[in-house]
């Protein structure tokens, strides 16, 4: 079956530090990959996505590259801000008969201190 | 961006009662909505896929008679937890998929509600 594994958190960083949140996946076929962010008290928001191998998704300074050879989609940001504190979810959509369904990782809590 | 409104945000009920949760797409039509359940410190688990005008498709292990889903319009889906028990206490999240009308260009982007925390006493 399909699955997503994220690095365990919580992750605590100082402002302007470099961020990496690891994500690996298992899927049949050619999935699309996503990062969602959930701020306190809000719904999940799409942060970035990649639909095929070697695609790089980017948004708000965050980046992630779809690596088929390592089945990974690690999230990175060069300089985090306090406002980036949130829960980050890696997810995949396997397409085909499961079109539209998302399989999520367990989420990683990020806390950024001033 | 697209907005999905979920109501209520928090509900407390007595064991044995039923609770209805609403999910509305405010500025787009959603032929498909999804219902997820999230346990503390765990991921979102898909419960069911709700298609407007037809019966919901439930994931394996989800009791369809326990979790009734109705998707009567293009902007509203409801989840009713029937005869709730303490083990049903959880965080329930809905999402709606923005549909461009053509599968080749469909925007496979789900917009999420803020969630409903259900506590069953």
Coordinates of N, CA and C in Angstrom, one line a residue, chain A:
Chain A
X1 N 0.8 -1.2 0.0 CA 0.0 0.0 0.0 C 0.9 1.2 0.0
X2 N 0.2 2.4 0.0 CA 0.9 3.7 0.0 C 1.1 4.1 1.4
X3 N 2.3 4.7 1.6 CA 2.6 5.2 2.9 C 3.6 6.4 2.8
X4 N 3.6 7.2 3.8 CA 4.5 8.4 3.9 C 5.1 8.4 5.3
X5 N 6.4 8.5 5.4 CA 7.1 8.6 6.7 C 7.9 9.9 6.8
X6 N 7.6 10.6 7.9 CA 8.3 11.9 8.1 C 9.2 11.7 9.3
X7 N 10.2 12.6 9.4 CA 11.1 12.6 10.5 C 10.2 13.0 11.8
X8 N 10.6 12.4 12.9 CA 9.8 12.6 14.1 C 10.2 14.0 14.6
X9 N 9.2 14.6 15.2 CA 9.5 15.9 15.8 C 9.4 15.8 17.3
X10 N 9.2 16.9 18.0 CA 9.2 18.2 17.4 C 10.6 18.7 17.1
X11 N 10.6 19.7 16.2 CA 11.8 20.3 15.8 C 11.8 21.7 16.3
X12 N 12.9 22.1 17.0 CA 13.0 23.4 17.6 C 14.2 24.1 17.1
X13 N 14.0 25.3 16.5 CA 15.1 26.0 15.9 C 15.1 27.5 16.3
X14 N 16.2 28.1 16.2 CA 16.3 29.5 16.4 C 16.0 30.2 15.1
X15 N 15.5 31.4 15.2 CA 15.2 32.2 14.0 C 16.5 32.3 13.1
X16 N 16.3 32.2 11.8 CA 17.3 32.3 10.7 C 18.1 31.0 10.6
X17 N 17.7 30.0 11.3 CA 18.4 28.7 11.2 C 17.9 28.0 9.9
X18 N 18.7 27.0 9.5 CA 18.3 26.2 8.3 C 17.4 25.0 8.7
X19 N 16.4 24.8 7.9 CA 15.4 23.8 8.2 C 15.4 22.7 7.2
X20 N 15.4 21.4 7.7 CA 15.2 20.3 6.9 C 14.2 19.4 7.6
X21 N 13.1 19.0 6.9 CA 12.2 18.0 7.5 C 12.2 16.8 6.4
X22 N 12.6 15.7 6.8 CA 12.7 14.5 5.9 C 11.4 13.9 5.7
X23 N 11.2 13.5 4.5 CA 10.0 12.7 4.1 C 10.3 11.7 3.0
X24 N 9.9 10.5 3.3 CA 10.1 9.4 2.3 C 8.7 8.7 2.1
X25 N 8.6 8.1 1.0 CA 7.3 7.5 0.6 C 7.4 6.2 0.0
X26 N 6.3 5.5 0.1 CA 6.2 4.2 -0.7 C 4.8 4.3 -1.4
X27 N 4.9 4.0 -2.7 CA 3.7 4.1 -3.5 C 3.9 3.3 -4.8
X28 N 2.7 2.8 -5.3 CA 2.8 2.2 -6.6 C 2.5 3.3 -7.6
X29 N 3.0 3.1 -8.8 CA 2.8 4.1 -9.9 C 3.6 5.3 -9.7
X30 N 3.1 6.4 -10.1 CA 3.8 7.7 -10.1 C 3.0 8.7 -9.3
X31 N 3.3 8.8 -8.0 CA 2.5 9.7 -7.2 C 2.8 11.2 -7.4
X32 N 1.9 12.0 -7.0 CA 2.2 13.4 -6.8 C 2.5 13.6 -5.3
X33 N 3.4 14.5 -5.0 CA 3.8 14.7 -3.7 C 3.5 16.2 -3.2
X34 N 3.2 16.3 -1.9 CA 2.7 17.6 -1.4 C 3.3 17.8 0.0
X35 N 3.5 19.1 0.3 CA 3.7 19.5 1.7 C 2.6 20.4 2.1
X36 N 1.9 20.1 3.2 CA 0.9 20.9 3.8 C 1.4 21.5 5.1
X37 N 0.9 22.7 5.5 CA 1.2 23.3 6.7 C -0.1 23.6 7.5
X38 N 0.0 23.4 8.8 CA -1.2 23.6 9.6 C -0.8 24.6 10.7
X39 N -1.3 25.8 10.7 CA -1.0 26.8 11.7 C -2.0 26.6 12.8
X40 N -1.6 27.0 14.0 CA -2.5 26.8 15.2 C -3.9 27.3 14.9
X41 N -4.9 26.4 15.1 CA -6.3 26.8 15.0 C -6.8 26.9 13.6
X42 N -6.0 26.6 12.6 CA -6.4 26.7 11.2 C -6.4 25.3 10.5
X43 N -7.0 25.3 9.3 CA -7.0 24.1 8.6 C -5.7 23.9 7.8
X44 N -5.4 22.7 7.3 CA -4.2 22.5 6.5 C -4.2 23.3 5.3
X45 N -3.1 23.9 4.9 CA -2.9 24.7 3.7 C -1.8 24.0 2.9
X46 N -2.1 24.0 1.6 CA -1.1 23.5 0.7 C 0.1 24.4 0.6
X47 N 1.3 23.9 0.9 CA 2.5 24.7 0.9 C 3.2 24.6 -0.4
X48 N 3.4 23.4 -0.9 CA 4.0 23.2 -2.2 C 3.7 21.8 -2.7
X49 N 4.0 21.6 -4.0 CA 3.7 20.3 -4.6 C 4.7 20.0 -5.7
X50 N 4.8 18.7 -6.1 CA 5.6 18.3 -7.2 C 4.9 17.1 -7.8
X51 N 4.7 17.1 -9.1 CA 3.9 16.0 -9.7 C 4.7 15.0 -10.5
X52 N 6.0 15.2 -10.7 CA 6.8 14.2 -11.4 C 8.2 14.3 -10.9
X53 N 9.0 13.2 -11.2 CA 10.3 13.1 -10.7 C 11.2 14.3 -11.1
X54 N 12.0 14.7 -10.2 CA 13.0 15.9 -10.4 C 12.3 17.2 -10.4
X55 N 11.0 17.3 -10.2 CA 10.3 18.5 -10.1 C 10.7 19.1 -8.7
X56 N 10.8 20.4 -8.7 CA 11.0 21.1 -7.4 C 9.8 22.0 -7.1
X57 N 9.2 21.8 -6.0 CA 8.1 22.7 -5.6 C 8.7 23.7 -4.7
X58 N 8.2 25.0 -4.7 CA 8.7 26.0 -3.9 C 7.6 27.0 -3.6
X59 N 7.7 27.6 -2.4 CA 6.7 28.6 -2.0 C 7.2 29.2 -0.6
X60 N 7.1 30.5 -0.5 CA 7.4 31.2 0.8 C 8.8 30.8 1.3
X61 N 9.7 30.6 0.4 CA 11.1 30.3 0.8 C 11.3 28.8 1.1
X62 N 10.2 28.0 1.1 CA 10.4 26.6 1.3 C 10.6 25.9 -0.1
X63 N 11.3 24.8 -0.1 CA 11.6 24.0 -1.3 C 11.5 22.5 -1.0
X64 N 11.2 21.8 -2.0 CA 11.2 20.3 -1.9 C 11.4 19.8 -3.3
X65 N 12.3 18.8 -3.4 CA 12.5 18.2 -4.7 C 12.1 16.7 -4.7
X66 N 11.3 16.4 -5.7 CA 10.8 15.0 -5.9 C 11.9 14.1 -6.4
X67 N 12.4 13.2 -5.5 CA 13.5 12.3 -5.8 C 13.0 10.9 -5.9
X68 N 12.8 10.5 -7.2 CA 12.3 9.1 -7.4 C 13.3 8.0 -7.0
X69 N 14.6 8.3 -7.2 CA 15.6 7.3 -6.9 C 15.7 7.0 -5.4
X70 N 15.4 8.0 -4.6 CA 15.5 7.8 -3.2 C 14.1 7.8 -2.5
X71 N 13.1 7.9 -3.3 CA 11.6 8.0 -2.9 C 11.5 9.0 -1.8
X72 N 12.0 10.2 -2.0 CA 12.0 11.2 -1.0 C 11.5 12.6 -1.5
X73 N 11.1 13.4 -0.5 CA 10.5 14.7 -0.8 C 10.8 15.6 0.4
X74 N 12.1 15.8 0.7 CA 12.5 16.5 1.9 C 12.1 18.0 1.8
X75 N 11.6 18.6 2.9 CA 11.3 20.0 2.9 C 12.5 20.8 3.5
X76 N 12.8 21.9 2.8 CA 13.9 22.7 3.3 C 13.6 24.2 3.2
X77 N 14.2 25.0 4.1 CA 14.1 26.4 4.1 C 15.4 27.0 4.6
X78 N 16.0 27.9 4.0 CA 17.3 28.4 4.3 C 17.3 29.2 5.6
X79 N 16.3 29.9 5.9 CA 16.3 30.8 7.1 C 14.8 30.9 7.6
X80 N 14.6 30.2 8.7 CA 13.2 30.1 9.2 C 12.9 31.4 10.1
X81 N 11.6 31.6 10.2 CA 11.1 32.8 11.0 C 10.2 32.2 12.0
X82 N 10.0 33.1 13.0 CA 9.1 32.7 14.1 C 7.7 32.3 13.5
X83 N 7.3 33.0 12.5 CA 6.0 32.8 11.9 C 5.9 31.5 11.1
X84 N 7.0 30.8 11.0 CA 6.9 29.4 10.3 C 6.6 28.3 11.3
X85 N 6.5 28.7 12.6 CA 6.1 27.7 13.6 C 4.7 27.1 13.3
X86 N 4.6 25.8 13.1 CA 3.4 25.2 12.6 C 3.7 23.7 12.6
X87 N 2.7 22.9 12.2 CA 2.8 21.5 11.9 C 2.9 21.3 10.4
X88 N 3.9 20.5 10.0 CA 4.1 20.3 8.6 C 3.8 18.8 8.2
X89 N 3.0 18.6 7.2 CA 2.6 17.3 6.8 C 3.1 17.0 5.4
X90 N 3.7 15.9 5.2 CA 4.1 15.4 3.8 C 3.0 14.5 3.4
X91 N 2.6 14.5 2.1 CA 1.5 13.7 1.7 C 1.7 13.3 0.2
X92 N 1.0 12.3 -0.2 CA 1.1 11.8 -1.6 C -0.3 11.5 -2.1
X93 N -0.5 11.6 -3.4 CA -1.7 11.2 -4.1 C -1.2 10.2 -5.2
X94 N -1.7 9.0 -5.0 CA -1.1 7.9 -5.9 C -1.7 8.0 -7.3
X95 N -2.8 8.7 -7.5 CA -3.5 8.7 -8.8 C -4.1 7.4 -9.1
X96 N -4.6 7.2 -10.3 CA -5.3 6.0 -10.7 C -6.6 5.8 -9.9
X97 N -6.8 4.7 -9.4 CA -8.0 4.4 -8.7 C -8.1 5.2 -7.4
X98 N -7.0 5.7 -6.9 CA -7.1 6.5 -5.6 C -7.0 8.0 -5.9
X99 N -7.3 8.3 -7.2 CA -7.2 9.7 -7.6 C -8.0 10.6 -6.6
X100 N -7.2 11.6 -6.1 CA -7.9 12.6 -5.2 C -7.6 12.2 -3.7
X101 N -7.3 11.0 -3.4 CA -7.1 10.6 -2.0 C -5.7 11.0 -1.7
X102 N -5.5 11.5 -0.5 CA -4.2 11.9 0.0 C -3.8 10.9 1.2
X103 N -2.6 10.5 1.1 CA -2.0 9.7 2.2 C -1.0 10.6 2.9
X104 N -1.2 10.8 4.2 CA -0.4 11.7 5.0 C 0.7 11.0 5.8
X105 N 1.8 11.8 6.0 CA 2.7 11.4 7.1 C 2.2 11.8 8.4
X106 N 2.9 11.5 9.4 CA 2.4 11.8 10.8 C 2.5 13.2 11.2
X107 N 3.1 14.1 10.4 CA 3.2 15.5 10.8 C 4.5 15.7 11.7
X108 N 5.1 16.9 11.5 CA 6.2 17.3 12.2 C 6.0 18.7 12.8
X109 N 6.0 18.8 14.1 CA 5.8 20.1 14.8 C 7.1 20.9 14.7
X110 N 7.0 22.1 14.2 CA 8.2 23.0 14.1 C 7.9 24.2 15.0
X111 N 8.9 24.5 15.9 CA 8.8 25.7 16.7 C 10.1 26.5 16.5
X112 N 9.9 27.7 16.2 CA 11.0 28.6 15.9 C 11.0 29.7 17.0
X113 N 12.2 29.8 17.7 CA 12.3 30.8 18.7 C 13.0 32.0 18.2
X114 N 12.7 33.2 18.8 CA 13.4 34.5 18.3 C 14.9 34.4 18.7

